Backbone as a ProteinNet text record, in pm:
[ID]
protein_1_A
[PRIMARY]
XXXXXXXXXXXXXXXXXXXXXXXXXXXXXXXXXXXXXXXXXXXXXXXXXXXXXXXXXXXXXXXXXXXXXXXXXXXXXXXXXXXXXXXXXXXXXXXXXXXXXXXXXXXXXXXXXXXXXXXXXXXXXXXXXXXXXXXXXXXXXXXXXXXXXXXXXXXXXXXXXXXXXXXXXXXXXXXXXXXXXXXXXXXXXXXXXXXXXXXXXXXXXXXXXXXXXXXXXXXXXXXXXXXXXXXXXXXXXX
[TERTIARY]
10182	10282.6	10303.7	10435.4	10457.8	10414.4	10386.5	10342.2	10455.8	10436.9	10540	10573.7	10699	10738.4	10682.7	10648.5	10606.8	10475	10373.4	10245.3	10245.5	10310.6	10314.7	10460.4	10511.7	10648	10648.7	10755.4	10791.2	10912.5	10908.5	11027.1	11085	11216.4	11282.5	11373.7	11342.4	11420	11494.5	11620.6	11684.4	11646	11655.4	11626.8	11740.4	11858.9	11965.6	11932.5	11851.4	11814.9	11738.3	11670.5	11592.1	11678.7	11801.1	11883.9	11943.1	11964.7	12038.9	12178.9	12216.3	12356.9	12353.6	12241.9	12228.1	12295.5	12329.5	12391.3	12291.6	12157.8	12064.1	11927.6	11818.1	11685	11638.7	11535.7	11465.1	11488.3	11540.8	11561.8	11434.5	11368.3	11233.6	11252.7	11362.1	11382.9	11395.9	11486.4	11500.1	11369.2	11292.2	11161.4	11072.4	11074.3	10985.8	11028	11164.5	11207.6	11169.7	11175.5	11130.3	10973	10895.8	10757.3	10730.7	10804.7	10778.6	10810.9	10915.5	10954.5	10852.9	10795.9	10682.9	10557.1	10527.8	10406.5	10422.5	10539	10565	10527.5	10561	10521.4	10382.6	10327.8	10176.7	10098.9	10142.8	10055	10054.6	10144	10145	10085.8	10021.1	9943.5	10012.4	10132.3	10212.7	10160.6	10141.3	10102	10228.6	10235.8	10363.9	10344.4	10413.9	10429.8	10572.2	10588.5	10719	10753.9	10878.9	10930.1	11038.7	11046.2	11139.8	11219.2	11346.9	11428	11423.2	11498.7	11498.5	11633.4	11735.6	11868.7	11895.4	11822.2	11843.8	11794.5	11699.3	11642.9	11730.7	11750	11817.7	11963.1	12021.2	12153.9	12179.2	12065.3	12079.4	12073.3	12035.6	12032.5	12142.2	12230	12334.9	12412.1	12450.3	12528.4	12452.5	12320	12238.2	12219.8	12230.4	12194.5	12323.5	12434.6	12560.2	12544.2	12572.2	12568.8	12426.6	12327.8	12185.8	12162.3	12068.8	12022.4	11977.4	12020.4	11995.6	11847.4	11767.7	11622	11558.3	11601.3	11546.8	11587.4	11716.8	11756.5	11681.1	11660.8	11579	11437.8	11373.5	11241.8	11241.1	11343.2	11359.9	11367.9	11453.8	11471.5	11343	11256.2	11121.1	11032.3	11041.6	10965.5	11013.9	11146.9	11201.9	11147.8	11131.7	11080.7	10933.8	10851.6	10720.1	10716.4	10811.3	10816.9	10848.8	10942.7	10976.8	10854.1	10784.6	10672.7	10562.5	10540.7	10444.3	10483.6	10607.9	10657.2	10651.5	10679.3	10670.8	10522.2	10437.1	10288.7	10240.8	10277.7	10231	10275.1	10400.7	10449.8	10370.5	10330.4	10242.9	10115.8	10059.6	9919.2	9934.1	10044.3	10057.2	10068.9	10120.7	10135.7	10014.7	9906.5	9776.7	9762.8	9854.6	9846.7	9800.6	9703.8	9639.1	9738.3	9795.8	9889.1	9838.7	9871.4	9837	9961.9	9966.3	10082.2	10024.9	10091.3	10063.9	10184	10164.1	10272.4	10268.5	10386.4	10393.4	10383	10408	10377.8	10243.2	10171	10042.4	10055.1	10019.1	10016.6	9886.6	9777.4	9649.4	9609.5	9651.5	9615.5	9689.5	9796.4	9874.6	9871.4	9879.7	9876.6	9798.8	9753.5	9680.1	9772	9733.3	9821.3	9829.8	9938.1	9956	9855.1	9772.2	9675.8	9693.3	9733.1	9771.8	9661	9541.4	9425.2	9397.3	9402.5	9378.1	9486.7	9605	9724.2	9702.8	9662.5	9643.5	9523.6	9419.2	9308.7	9339.3	9421.8	9468.8	9550.9	9632.6	9718.1	9628.8	9526.6	9440.4	9355.1	9338	9264.3	9350.6	9484.5	9575.8	9641.9	9628.6	9697.5	9841.4	9927.6	10062.9	10049.1	10112.1	10109.1	10254.4	10273.4	10402.3	10403.7	10496.9	10503.2	10607.4	10562.9	10656.3	10683.9	10776.8	10813.5	10876.8	10932.3	10996.9	10908.8	10955.9	10873.1	10800.9	10831.4	10767.1	10850.9	10964.1	11049.8	11188.7	11257.1	11391.8	11480.2	11599.9	11703.1	11670	11570.3	11545.3	11553.7	11621.5	11643.6	11521.9	11526.6	11415	11434.8	11555.9	11566.1	11483.5	11488.3	11398.2	11252.4	11214.2	11083.6	11040	11128.1	11104.6	11069.8	11154.4	11137.3	11006	10976.8	10855.6	10733.9	10728.7	10610.6	10591.9	10703.4	10696.6	10633.2	10672.2	10616.2	10471.5	10438	10296.1	10199.9	10238	10146	10150.4	10232.3	10234.4	10304.5	10410.3	10484.7	10551.3	10574.9	10643.8	10795.9	10842.1	10980.5	11006.7	11117	11167.7	11264.5	11247.9	11346.5	11410.6	11552	11623.3	11695.8	11651.8	11704.3	11828.3	11944.2	12065.2	12125.6	12246.5	12322.4	12415.9	12423.1	12495.9	12404.7	12441.7	12349.4	12359.5	12367.4	12365.8	12466.5	12484.9	12581.4	12704.3	12829.9	12948.2	13034.9	13133.5	13229.5	13323	13333.2	13400.1	13348.4	13391.3	13347.1	13392	13304.2	13339.9	13411.5	13391.9	13456	13605.3	13634.7	13769.2	13849.9	13771	13826.4	13766.7	13834.7	13775.5	13753.4	13812.8	13796.7	13674.2	13605.1	13495.3	13381.5	13312.9	13204.4	13071.4	12964	12828.3	12773.1	12716.4	12630.9	12508.9	12466	12335.8	12229.8	12265.1	12183.9	12281.9	12227.4	12307.5	12209.9	12232	12138.3	12163.5	12065.6	12084.4	12205.1	12212.3	12328.1	12457	12468.9	12596.8	12636.6	12532.8	12549.9	12603.5	12550.7	12586.6	12739.6	12762.6	12899.7	13003.8	12964.6	13062.2	13063.8	12970.6	12969.3	12931.4	12843.5	12802.3	12698.5	12715.4	12623.2	12509.4	12409.4	12288.5	12187.1	12156.2	12075.7	12130.1	12067.9	12116.9	12076.9	12145.8	12129.4	11992	11919.8	11781.1	11684.5	11699.2	11617.9	11647.8	11774.3	11816.7	11767.6	11777.2	11727.4	11585.2	11512.4	11361.3	11324.2	11383.2	11350.3	11384.5	11498.9	11537.7	11438.1	11399.4	11306.8	11168.3	11123.5	10993	10997.7	11113.5	11139.2	11093.3	11143.4	11103.2	11233.8	11237.2	11353.8	11383.5	11501.7	11541.5	11613.9	11590.5	11673.7	11733.4	11860.1	11935.9	11965.4	11924.1	11938.8	11969.5	12002.3	12035.7	11904.1	11878.4	11761.8	11783.3	11916	11943.4	11977.8	11944	11948.4	11813.2	11803.9	11678.8	11605.8	11478.2	11404.2	11437.4	11530.1	11579.8	11465.5	11376.7	11271.2	11185.8	11140.6	11057.6	11120.6	11252.7	11319.3	11325.8	11340.8	11346.3	11208.5	11103	10969.5	10929.1	10994	10967.7	11057.2	11143.1	11223.4	11343.4	11385.7	11506.6	11629.6	11752.4	11874.4	11913.2	11860	11886.1	11911.3	12019.6	12052.8	12103	12085.7	12123.1	12008.1	11966.4	11855.9	11907.7	11862.9	11901.4	11781.8	11804.3	11689.6	11710.6	11602.3	11591.7	11637.6
7089.5	7178.1	7287.6	7314.8	7422.9	7558	7648	7785.6	7882.6	7970.4	8066	8158.8	8202.1	8286.6	8426.1	8463.4	8603.2	8598.5	8670.1	8674	8770.5	8889.8	8992.7	9047.1	9047.5	9084.1	9204.1	9280.4	9374	9337.3	9300.5	9250.5	9368.8	9402.1	9504.5	9448.2	9479.4	9433.8	9564.2	9538.7	9642.5	9633	9741.3	9730.2	9638.8	9642.3	9561.4	9407.9	9377.6	9240.1	9177.8	9272.8	9224	9208	9246	9242.7	9114.1	9029.8	8903.1	8937.7	8885.2	8907.5	9019.1	9081.9	9187.3	9315.1	9407.7	9535.1	9624.5	9622.1	9705	9648.1	9697.5	9642.8	9540.1	9458.5	9358.6	9226.3	9126.1	8993	8911.1	8862.9	8796.2	8667.7	8598.2	8470	8502.2	8615.1	8646.3	8690.9	8769.1	8814.5	8692.9	8599.2	8474.9	8394.9	8393.5	8327.5	8402.3	8525.9	8608.2	8584.7	8582.6	8552.9	8416.7	8314.9	8186.6	8179.1	8248.3	8242.8	8311.1	8429.8	8504.6	8411.9	8352.3	8264.7	8152.6	8095	7984.6	8035.7	8163.7	8205.5	8249.4	8301.8	8342	8215.8	8105.3	7982.7	7925.8	7977.4	7924.4	8035.8	8136.5	8233.2	8363.5	8382.7	8505.1	8623.8	8737.1	8858.2	8929	8968.5	9019.9	9156.2	9244	9387.5	9389.1	9467.1	9471.3	9617.9	9660.2	9786.2	9758.5	9821.6	9792.8	9916.8	9900.3	10009.9	10025.5	10122.5	10143.4	10150.1	10106.3	10114.4	10043.1	9940.7	9864.6	9946.7	10027.8	10116	10236.9	10300.7	10433.4	10416.1	10290.6	10273.3	10300.2	10263.8	10292.1	10434.6	10520.8	10665.1	10737.6	10665.1	10721.9	10831.9	10815.1	10922.3	11051.4	11033.2	11156.8	11228.1	11146.2	11209.7	11281.4	11257.1	11318.7	11468.9	11521.9	11665.1	11722.6	11629.9	11673.5	11716.2	11806.1	11846	11720.3	11708.7	11581.1	11558.1	11653.9	11628.1	11580.5	11639.7	11588.5	11446.9	11414.8	11273.8	11180.3	11222.4	11134.8	11111.5	11216.4	11199.4	11101.1	11116	11017.4	10879.5	10865.6	10730	10679.8	10757.5	10715.4	10662.6	10730.6	10683.4	10551.8	10524.8	10392.8	10284.9	10320.1	10219.6	10187.7	10283.1	10261.3	10157.1	10179.8	10092.1	9948.5	9932.9	9794.2	9742.4	9827.4	9779.2	9722.4	9795.1	9749.4	9614.6	9600.8	9480	9367.5	9391.5	9281.5	9243.7	9338.8	9314.5	9233.8	9265	9200.3	9052.4	9029.4	8899.7	8811.5	8882.4	8809.8	8774.7	8865.5	8843.6	8724.4	8723.9	8614	8474.4	8483.3	8355.4	8321.3	8408.3	8372.5	8438.2	8530.3	8593.7	8742.9	8778.3	8909	9011.4	9103.1	9203.1	9341.4	9435	9578.3	9662.8	9767.1	9858	9992.2	10043.9	10171.9	10258.6	10380.5	10462.5	10591.9	10627.4	10742.6	10874.7	10863.4	10976.5	10946.1	11053.1	11035.5	11017	10898.1	10865.8	10795.8	10858.9	10790.5	10711.6	10753.4	10683.1	10552.1	10531.6	10414.4	10318.4	10374.9	10298.9	10381.1	10312.5	10394.1	10454.5	10558.9	10626.8	10545.2	10562.2	10491.2	10544	10451.9	10480.2	10365.6	10402.5	10303	10201.3	10260.5	10169.9	10072.3	10116.8	10018.9	9919.9	9960.6	9872.4	9755.2	9792	9691.2	9596.5	9659.7	9574.6	9477.9	9524	9430.7	9316.6	9346	9244.5	9141.9	9197.9	9099.9	9017	9068	8982.9	8886.2	8885.1	8796.7	8843.3	8972.4	9031	9069.9	9059.3	9111	9261.4	9344.4	9488	9533.5	9595	9646.9	9796.6	9847.4	9988.6	10059.7	10150.4	10219.2	10361.6	10421.1	10569.3	10598.3	10496.4	10523.5	10586.7	10694.8	10765.7	10883.7	10906.8	11019.3	11148.9	11135.4	11250.4	11229.3	11332.4	11318.9	11314	11267.8	11258	11142	11058.4	10941.3	10816.5	10716	10590.9	10501.6	10395.4	10299.9	10211.5	10208	10145.8	10211.7	10347.1	10424.8	10401.4	10391	10359.1	10220.9	10125.8	9993.9	10000.3	10067.8	10082.1	10157.1	10261.9	10339.9	10260.2	10199.8	10112.9	9992.8	9932.5	9827.9	9867.5	9979.8	10027.5	10071.6	10135.2	10180.8	10060.1	9958	9845.6	9743.6	9765.3	9672.7	9540.7	9550.8	9426.3	9378.4	9242.9	9179	9197.9	9215.2	9217.8	9280.9	9338.1	9389	9291.7	9233.2	9140.3	9208	9232.3	9286.9	9188.1	9174.6	9074	9125.6	9052.3	9102.6	8987.7	9013.5	8909.3	8829.1	8870.2	8809.7	8749	8630.3	8559	8602	8731.2	8776.5	8887.9	8922.2	9025.3	8952.1	8993.1	8928.2	9023.5	8967	9035.5	9121.5	9092.1	9157.3	9129	9195	9153.2	9020.1	8926.4	8784.5	8769.2	8863.5	8855.3	8893	8971.8	9019	8942.3	8888.9	8828.9	8690.4	8580.8	8447.7	8405.2	8468.8	8429.5	8489.7	8581.5	8650.2	8555.4	8574	8488.5	8558.6	8478.8	8537.3	8551.6	8659.2	8668.6	8604.3	8514.7	8452.6	8551.7	8618.9	8722.7	8832.4	8953.2	9072.4	9179.7	9241.8	9349.9	9470.5	9558.5	9691.8	9766.8	9758.2	9836.2	9784.6	9651.1	9589.2	9620.5	9623.7	9650	9800.9	9890.7	10033.8	10039	9964.7	9976.2	9918.8	9824.2	9759.8	9834.4	9941	10019	9925.7	9831.6	9743.1	9809.8	9798.4	9863.9	9776.6	9779.7	9693.6	9760.7	9880	9974.6	10105.2	10201.7	10339.3	10383.1	10486	10525	10564.6	10628.6	10672.2	10555.1	10459.4	10335.9	10259.7	10237.5	10158.9	10215.6	10355.1	10418.8	10398.6	10411.7	10397.4	10261.5	10157.6	10020.6	9998.6	10052	10044.2	10107.2	10234.9	10311.3	10246.3	10176.3	10118.2	9974	9922.5	9785.5	9694.1	9725.6	9650.1	9566.5	9442	9359.8	9360.8	9329	9321.4	9190.4	9120.4	9006.7	9034.3	9019.3	9031.4	8899.9	8867.6	8727.4	8738.4	8623.7	8620	8581.2	8669.7	8643.2	8527.4	8488.5	8395.9	8254.4	8229.7	8098.1	8040.3	7919.6	7849.3	7830.2	7876.1	7855.7	7945.8	8036.1	8120.8	8205.2	8265.2	8349.4	8272.1	8147.7	8066.3	8030.4	7989	7954	8074.9	8198.3	8317.7	8329.9	8323.9	8343.7	8231.7	8114.9	7999.9	8010.9	8111.3	8132.6	8052.5	7987.1	7906	7991.8	7932.7	7999.3	8032.2	8147	8187.7	8337.8	8378.3	8521.6	8567.1	8695.6	8754.4	8832	8800.1	8866.2	8978.1	9104.6	9220.3	9244.6	9233.6	9241.5	9353.9	9391.4	9501.2	9450.2
11133.1	11081.8	11191	11218.1	11322.6	11261.1	11358.8	11324.3	11292.4	11204.8	11176.2	11306.1	11312.5	11426.8	11407.9	11287.9	11258.5	11178.6	11215.6	11139.7	11034.1	11055.4	10950.4	10929.8	10806	10785.4	10683.3	10698.2	10591.6	10529.9	10403.5	10322.6	10245.9	10275	10205.3	10093.5	9971.5	9853.8	9794.1	9765.5	9692	9545	9469.3	9328.7	9259.1	9310.8	9251	9267.6	9366.7	9384.6	9275.3	9191.9	9078.1	8949.4	8948.6	8831.7	8796.6	8897.3	8868.2	8835.7	8718.4	8671.5	8567.6	8546.2	8446.4	8493.5	8397.3	8436.5	8495.9	8455.6	8507.5	8452.7	8507.2	8454.2	8542.9	8494.9	8574.4	8507.4	8582.2	8534.8	8572.3	8470.1	8488.4	8577.5	8555.5	8630.2	8783	8808.2	8947.4	9015.7	8943.5	8994.2	9024.2	8932	8950.7	9080.1	9102.6	9217.8	9346.8	9346.4	9461.3	9487.7	9386.5	9392.6	9454.1	9412.3	9463.8	9612.8	9650.7	9792.3	9880.4	9834.1	9909	9908.9	9798.4	9802.9	9900	9912.3	10020.5	10154.6	10188.9	10322.4	10338.7	10231.2	10233	10250.1	10209.3	10217.8	10355.2	10441.4	10581.7	10670.8	10614.9	10684.6	10717.7	10656.3	10686.2	10592.9	10648.3	10575.4	10538.3	10405.6	10352.6	10288.8	10340.1	10276.4	10220.9	10115.6	10048.2	10018.5	10052.5	10012.1	9918.9	9806.9	9694.3	9656.7	9629.1	9581.1	9432.9	9381.8	9233.6	9174.4	9244.6	9187.9	9060.9	9037.1	8907.5	8787.8	8802.7	8692.8	8684.8	8804	8811.6	8773.7	8786.4	8751.9	8600.4	8520.7	8372.7	8340.6	8435.2	8414.9	8493.3	8545.2	8632	8565.2	8434.2	8373.3	8357.5	8321.9	8307.1	8438.3	8551	8680.6	8740.3	8680.3	8730.9	8742.4	8857.1	8879.1	8896.1	8896.4	8915.7	9063.3	9078.1	9211.9	9288.9	9415.9	9495.9	9502.5	9533.1	9549.8	9415.3	9304.7	9176.3	9149.7	9178.8	9156	9248.1	9370.2	9466.4	9409.1	9366	9307.9	9192	9106.4	8987.8	9043.7	9153.9	9213.2	9271.5	9317.1	9373.2	9257.7	9147.7	9032.6	8987.7	8993.5	8956.7	9053.2	9174.7	9273	9237.2	9190.5	9151.9	9031.2	8934.6	8818.4	8867.9	8964.4	9014.1	9085.5	9166	9240.9	9147.2	9040.4	8935.9	8871.8	8842.1	8783.6	8871.7	9006.9	9102.3	9127.9	9142.8	9159.5	9040.6	8917.1	8800.5	8800.9	8851.4	8861	8958.6	9078.1	9171.9	9102	9034.7	8971.7	8879.7	8801.4	8697.9	8763.3	8898.1	8975.4	9047	9032.8	9101.3	9243.1	9269.7	9401.4	9384	9468.4	9458.7	9524.9	9449.3	9500.8	9467.6	9555.7	9533.6	9553.1	9468.3	9477.6	9546.3	9646.5	9708.1	9689.3	9647	9624.9	9718.9	9766.9	9854.2	9780.7	9650.3	9552.1	9482.4	9458.8	9398.9	9248.7	9200.3	9055.6	9033.9	9056.5	9062.1	8944.2	8821.9	8703.8	8692	8777.7	8759.3	8879.7	8997.9	9124.1	9231.9	9324.8	9433.6	9532.4	9599.9	9692.2	9819.6	9897.7	10023.9	10120.3	10172	10286.7	10385.5	10502.2	10600.3	10630.6	10644.4	10681.9	10575.5	10445.8	10332.6	10325.1	10346.3	10345	10442.2	10568.1	10671	10632.4	10574.4	10536.9	10426.6	10333.1	10217.3	10283.4	10377.6	10437.1	10513.2	10584.2	10659.8	10557.7	10443.4	10335.3	10264.7	10295.8	10240.6	10115.1	10083.9	9966.8	10001.2	9903.1	9920.4	9878.5	9968.2	9942.6	9911.7	9796.1	9751.5	9759.5	9844.4	9872.3	9782.8	9695.2	9612.2	9647.3	9587.3	9605	9741.5	9807.5	9932.5	10038.5	10111.6	10200.2	10130.1	10003.9	9933.4	9950	10016	10041.7	10004.4	9935.5	9909.5	10037.9	10016.9	10127.6	10220.5	10199.6	10276.9	10187.4	10238.5	10161	10168.5	10087.9	10100.5	10215.4	10278.7	10408.9	10518.4	10508.3	10600	10574	10442.2	10405.2	10460	10458	10511.3	10664.5	10730.6	10872.1	10902.1	10828.8	10849.9	10820.6	10706.2	10667.7	10765.2	10803.4	10895.8	11033.4	11077.7	11203.9	11185.8	11067.2	11042.4	11037	10960.4	10942.6	11053.2	11160.9	11268.5	11236.5	11150.5	11120.1	11244.4	11244.3	11360.6	11334.4	11211.7	11183.4	11044	11027.5	10895.1	10847.8	10730.4	10676.2	10555.3	10575.3	10468.1	10388.3	10260.3	10170.7	10103.9	10106.8	10049.8	9966.8	9924	9856.3	9957.8	10079.3	10176.1	10286	10339.3	10418.3	10565.8	10595.2	10732.5	10753.8	10877.3	10924.9	10976.3	10925.7	10960.1	11041.1	11109.3	11189	11098.7	10971	10870.4	10733.2	10629	10493.9	10460.5	10440.3	10416.5	10277.6	10195.2	10060.3	10068	10171.7	10191.9	10297.1	10395.2	10513.6	10532.4	10482.4	10493.7	10636.1	10737.1	10870	10936.3	10862.9	10919.6	10955.4	11061.3	11105.9	11109.7	11088.9	11091.1	11228.9	11255.6	11385.4	11364	11452.6	11454.9	11502.4	11613.5	11675.6	11720.1	11719.3	11774.9	11822.5	11930.5	11974.1	11892.5	11900.3	11837.4	11894.6	12025.4	12095.2	12054.6	12046	12004.5	11855.9	11776.3	11634.1	11626.9	11700.3	11700.3	11747.5	11859.8	11920.4	11826.6	11747.9	11649.3	11515.4	11504.1	11382.1	11260.7	11279.5	11173.3	11074.7	10948.9	10860.4	10826.3	10916	10903.5	10801.4	10830.4	10752	10762.4	10686.1	10710.5	10846.2	10904.5	11038.5	11075	10985.1	11021.3	11032.6	10939.7	10938.1	11067.4	11097.2	11211	11340.5	11354	11475.7	11492.4	11377.6	11384.2	11424.2	11378.7	11414.5	11565.1	11602	11750.3	11837.2	11810.3	11886.8	11891.5	11776.8	11775.8	11821.5	11860.2	11907.7	11799.1	11679	11559.1	11514.8	11536.6	11497.5	11353.6	11314.3	11175.6	11155.6	11046.7	11003.1	10871.8	10859.7	10732.8	10682.6	10568.9	10516.9	10354.9	10301.5	10163.5	10083.3	9992.4	9903.1	9803.8	9794	9687.8	9739.6	9865.7	9929.2	9916.4	9856.3	9845.3	9975.7	9987.7	10108.3	10223.2	10207.9	10314.4	10380.4	10293	10348.8	10442.8	10396.9	10481.6	10612.8	10608.2	10726	10825.5	10770.8	10856.1	10928.8	10856.3	10918.7	11007	10992.6	11083.6	11206.4	11211.8	11331.4	11342	11219.6	11224.6	11210.4	11225.3	11220.7	11074.7	11034.1	10893.3	10900	10840.5	10844.5	10979	11005.6	11144.4	11195.2	11317.1	11380.5	11467.9	11435.7	11523.7	11610.9	11741.9	11833.5	11935	12001.6	12098.6	12232.8
[MASK]
++++++++++++++++++++++++++++++++++++++++++++++++++++++++++++++++++++++++++++++++++++++++++++++++++++++++++++++++++++++++++++++++++++++++++++++++++++++++++++++++++++++++++++++++++++++++++++++++++++++++++++++++++++++++++++++++++++++++++++++

């Protein structure tokens, strides 16, 4: 069997990716599908770290957050990501995979704090590590957390799972003639003003020479095809 193109990956999941067709919350069937896809790549020797957003839970509190201080709202969002991380880790354990949650905010009674050395050791031991609470700071997105954690743990690539199977020349929902980029450089993506990640995350990946692949979470076998180096999603390279 051919070897994977990447030994260690950082998978970025939005909170909304866990919702399925639900208005908010966690869809168990969707989570089970994500777990199966990750298991498929761990079985070929790929080490997996996951950064997860909290929009699916925070969406249910959107009305209450209206007019709230931005920093307070961001901290609430971080707590939502911890809830998602715990749910995802529990789903891994139910499937027989050893998973650990590390939080950028200290909630020692619930999950362990983020410690870079321990995270790397867990990955080397074959455990899936789910990183919660973003960067632990307000005003930074979970995209930035994914770029930061990816660089810290020595990931070979950041994989951004979305509902679209790559980066297109235009919005494919609005423009049927839009075409998918198979590969695009960081410089060209900037020149074309393509929204790959938020600006801070994108700049960090570029500066650390950490490639990004944007792919669809909902295409069967897509994650495995990405880590095998096949033409799946869009690769943003240095």
